Amino acid sequence: AQSVTQLGSHVSVSEGALVLLRCNYSSSVPPYLFWYVQYPNQGLQLLLKYTSAATLVKGINGFEAEFKKSETSFHLTKPSAHMSDAAEYFCAVSSNQAGTALIFGKGTTLSVSS
Amino acid sequence: DTEVTQTPKHLVMGMTNKKSLKCEQHMGHRAMYWYKQKAKKPPELMFVYSYEKLSINESVPSRFSPECPNSSLLNLHLHALQPEDSALYLCASSLERGPTEAFFGQGTRLTVV
């Protein structure tokens, strides 16, 4: 079975500060990992994905994530937070095996203060 | 066109009503999904259709009935719902099951009274 664990249900940063949202995965097969963002009352938007190519993945809006197999981690970072980054962030996992779909972590709420 | 369109955006229904949620995509995706999302919680998988056939049903109560009339459309028929079924219902699609990303619609906010 696959799962992801997001450490920290709520992260608060100041505008311009580093954003670090943590995600650890568990998978018995090579995982495919995703970060999605959700703004209030909206659907989910893909930020970036890891599908076994480069371990450092760059996404939209200045976000990036690094796949570390030894640490079973896929943490999301952004060098400088902007007020518009305030949202809910979900880490998700799937595999290339038949019968799988995206499985989400519990989510992390990012607050950005001025 | 990278959109998944869901209608209606909001729905209020009584416990004896029958209603349907609709989802449409024109990206040529062959996998389509229904997720349920409660407030402050992650999306929970309900159903997966692959090549217009139901491939995953996550033990969803029979008062929720999915339908995939063709490769672009996905419906969720609702009947005799309970107030605890109130949630945001998200439709998603992907090129195929597995490692490709899923594209999500904006969701239908359902309230059962």
mmCIF file of C-alpha atoms in Angstrom, chain B:
data_model
loop_
_atom_site.group_PDB
_atom_site.id
_atom_site.type_symbol
_atom_site.label_atom_id
_atom_site.label_comp_id
_atom_site.label_asym_id
_atom_site.label_seq_id
_atom_site.Cartn_x
_atom_site.Cartn_y
_atom_site.Cartn_z
ATOM 1 C CA ASP B 1 -7.945 22.991 -23.403
ATOM 2 C CA THR B 2 -6.724 21.752 -20.038
ATOM 3 C CA GLU B 3 -9.981 22.200 -18.194
ATOM 4 C CA VAL B 4 -12.219 19.865 -16.303
ATOM 5 C CA THR B 5 -15.658 21.428 -16.053
ATOM 6 C CA GLN B 6 -18.058 20.542 -13.277
ATOM 7 C CA THR B 7 -21.692 21.545 -13.000
ATOM 8 C CA PRO B 8 -23.380 22.760 -10.970
ATOM 9 C CA LYS B 9 -20.960 24.717 -8.787
ATOM 10 C CA HIS B 10 -23.376 24.660 -5.857
ATOM 11 C CA LEU B 11 -26.230 22.283 -5.069
ATOM 12 C CA VAL B 12 -28.674 22.141 -2.180
ATOM 13 C CA MET B 13 -30.851 19.060 -2.027
ATOM 14 C CA GLY B 14 -33.251 17.424 0.358
ATOM 15 C CA MET B 15 -32.772 13.908 1.646
ATOM 16 C CA THR B 16 -35.529 12.581 -0.631
ATOM 17 C CA ASN B 17 -34.308 14.303 -3.788
ATOM 18 C CA LYS B 18 -32.544 12.823 -6.780
ATOM 19 C CA LYS B 19 -29.875 14.958 -8.408
ATOM 20 C CA SER B 20 -26.844 14.508 -10.627
ATOM 21 C CA LEU B 21 -23.399 16.047 -10.745
ATOM 22 C CA LYS B 22 -21.748 16.404 -14.120
ATOM 23 C CA CYS B 23 -18.129 16.492 -15.201
ATOM 24 C CA GLU B 24 -16.690 17.048 -18.657
ATOM 25 C CA GLN B 25 -13.197 17.066 -20.130
ATOM 26 C CA HIS B 26 -11.942 17.370 -23.688
ATOM 27 C CA MET B 27 -8.294 16.513 -23.166
ATOM 28 C CA GLY B 28 -8.596 12.971 -24.489
ATOM 29 C CA HIS B 29 -8.060 11.576 -21.003
ATOM 30 C CA ARG B 30 -9.163 7.973 -20.524
ATOM 31 C CA ALA B 31 -9.255 7.888 -16.724
ATOM 32 C CA MET B 32 -11.787 9.900 -14.738
ATOM 33 C CA TYR B 33 -12.272 10.129 -11.000
ATOM 34 C CA TRP B 34 -14.711 11.263 -8.352
ATOM 35 C CA TYR B 35 -13.328 12.506 -5.051
ATOM 36 C CA LYS B 36 -15.185 13.705 -1.964
ATOM 37 C CA GLN B 37 -13.624 16.420 0.185
ATOM 38 C CA LYS B 38 -14.848 17.483 3.604
ATOM 39 C CA ALA B 39 -13.765 20.795 5.097
ATOM 40 C CA LYS B 40 -10.128 20.891 6.212
ATOM 41 C CA LYS B 41 -9.580 17.346 4.926
ATOM 42 C CA PRO B 42 -7.824 15.884 1.883
ATOM 43 C CA PRO B 43 -9.800 14.567 -1.087
ATOM 44 C CA GLU B 44 -10.982 10.977 -0.626
ATOM 45 C CA LEU B 45 -11.204 8.752 -3.675
ATOM 46 C CA MET B 46 -14.701 7.481 -4.451
ATOM 47 C CA PHE B 47 -14.667 6.038 -7.971
ATOM 48 C CA VAL B 48 -12.294 5.545 -10.877
ATOM 49 C CA TYR B 49 -13.322 4.990 -14.479
ATOM 50 C CA SER B 50 -10.762 3.723 -16.933
ATOM 51 C CA TYR B 51 -11.677 3.583 -20.614
ATOM 52 C CA GLU B 52 -15.305 4.187 -19.620
ATOM 53 C CA LYS B 53 -15.447 1.190 -17.316
ATOM 54 C CA LEU B 54 -15.677 1.385 -13.549
ATOM 55 C CA SER B 55 -12.370 0.116 -12.226
ATOM 56 C CA ILE B 56 -12.367 1.259 -8.618
ATOM 57 C CA ASN B 57 -15.239 1.704 -6.160
ATOM 58 C CA GLU B 58 -13.883 2.613 -2.742
ATOM 59 C CA SER B 59 -16.803 0.998 -0.889
ATOM 60 C CA VAL B 60 -19.002 3.989 -1.555
ATOM 61 C CA PRO B 61 -22.645 3.715 -0.391
ATOM 62 C CA SER B 62 -25.122 2.867 -3.124
ATOM 63 C CA ARG B 63 -26.865 6.220 -2.725
ATOM 64 C CA PHE B 64 -23.973 7.453 -4.902
ATOM 65 C CA SER B 65 -24.156 6.022 -8.427
ATOM 66 C CA PRO B 66 -21.486 6.903 -10.997
ATOM 67 C CA GLU B 67 -21.955 6.795 -14.735
ATOM 68 C CA CYS B 68 -19.574 7.333 -17.635
ATOM 69 C CA PRO B 69 -21.669 7.812 -20.811
ATOM 70 C CA ASN B 70 -18.613 8.421 -22.980
ATOM 71 C CA SER B 71 -14.924 9.200 -22.727
ATOM 72 C CA SER B 72 -15.537 12.914 -22.086
ATOM 73 C CA LEU B 73 -18.344 12.784 -19.556
ATOM 74 C CA LEU B 74 -18.680 11.557 -16.010
ATOM 75 C CA ASN B 75 -21.814 11.785 -13.903
ATOM 76 C CA LEU B 76 -22.514 11.147 -10.258
ATOM 77 C CA HIS B 77 -26.154 10.377 -9.512
ATOM 78 C CA LEU B 78 -27.309 11.168 -6.006
ATOM 79 C CA HIS B 79 -30.330 9.697 -4.242
ATOM 80 C CA ALA B 80 -31.501 9.650 -0.643
ATOM 81 C CA LEU B 81 -28.421 11.389 0.664
ATOM 82 C CA GLN B 82 -27.746 12.162 4.293
ATOM 83 C CA PRO B 83 -26.637 15.487 5.786
ATOM 84 C CA GLU B 84 -23.184 13.983 6.423
ATOM 85 C CA ASP B 85 -22.792 13.638 2.651
ATOM 86 C CA SER B 86 -22.498 17.407 2.411
ATOM 87 C CA ALA B 87 -19.055 18.111 0.985
ATOM 88 C CA LEU B 88 -17.099 19.380 -2.012
ATOM 89 C CA TYR B 89 -17.244 16.795 -4.794
ATOM 90 C CA LEU B 90 -14.271 16.931 -7.109
ATOM 91 C CA CYS B 91 -13.976 15.393 -10.531
ATOM 92 C CA ALA B 92 -10.566 14.731 -12.046
ATOM 93 C CA SER B 93 -9.159 13.214 -15.192
ATOM 94 C CA SER B 94 -5.811 11.880 -16.314
ATOM 95 C CA LEU B 95 -4.298 10.505 -19.477
ATOM 96 C CA GLU B 96 -4.393 7.058 -17.934
ATOM 97 C CA ARG B 97 -4.170 5.572 -14.493
ATOM 98 C CA GLY B 98 -0.797 5.609 -12.856
ATOM 99 C CA PRO B 99 1.980 8.167 -12.883
ATOM 100 C CA THR B 100 0.440 10.905 -14.951
ATOM 101 C CA GLU B 101 -0.956 13.884 -13.115
ATOM 102 C CA ALA B 102 -4.664 14.348 -12.585
ATOM 103 C CA PHE B 103 -6.426 17.533 -13.613
ATOM 104 C CA PHE B 104 -9.153 18.654 -11.250
ATOM 105 C CA GLY B 105 -12.361 20.547 -11.775
ATOM 106 C CA GLN B 106 -13.471 23.361 -9.482
ATOM 107 C CA GLY B 107 -15.825 21.058 -7.649
ATOM 108 C CA THR B 108 -19.494 21.008 -6.730
ATOM 109 C CA ARG B 109 -20.324 22.230 -3.251
ATOM 110 C CA LEU B 110 -23.142 19.942 -2.120
ATOM 111 C CA THR B 111 -25.354 20.668 0.864
ATOM 112 C CA VAL B 112 -27.891 18.068 1.978
ATOM 113 C CA VAL B 113 -30.720 19.439 4.111
#
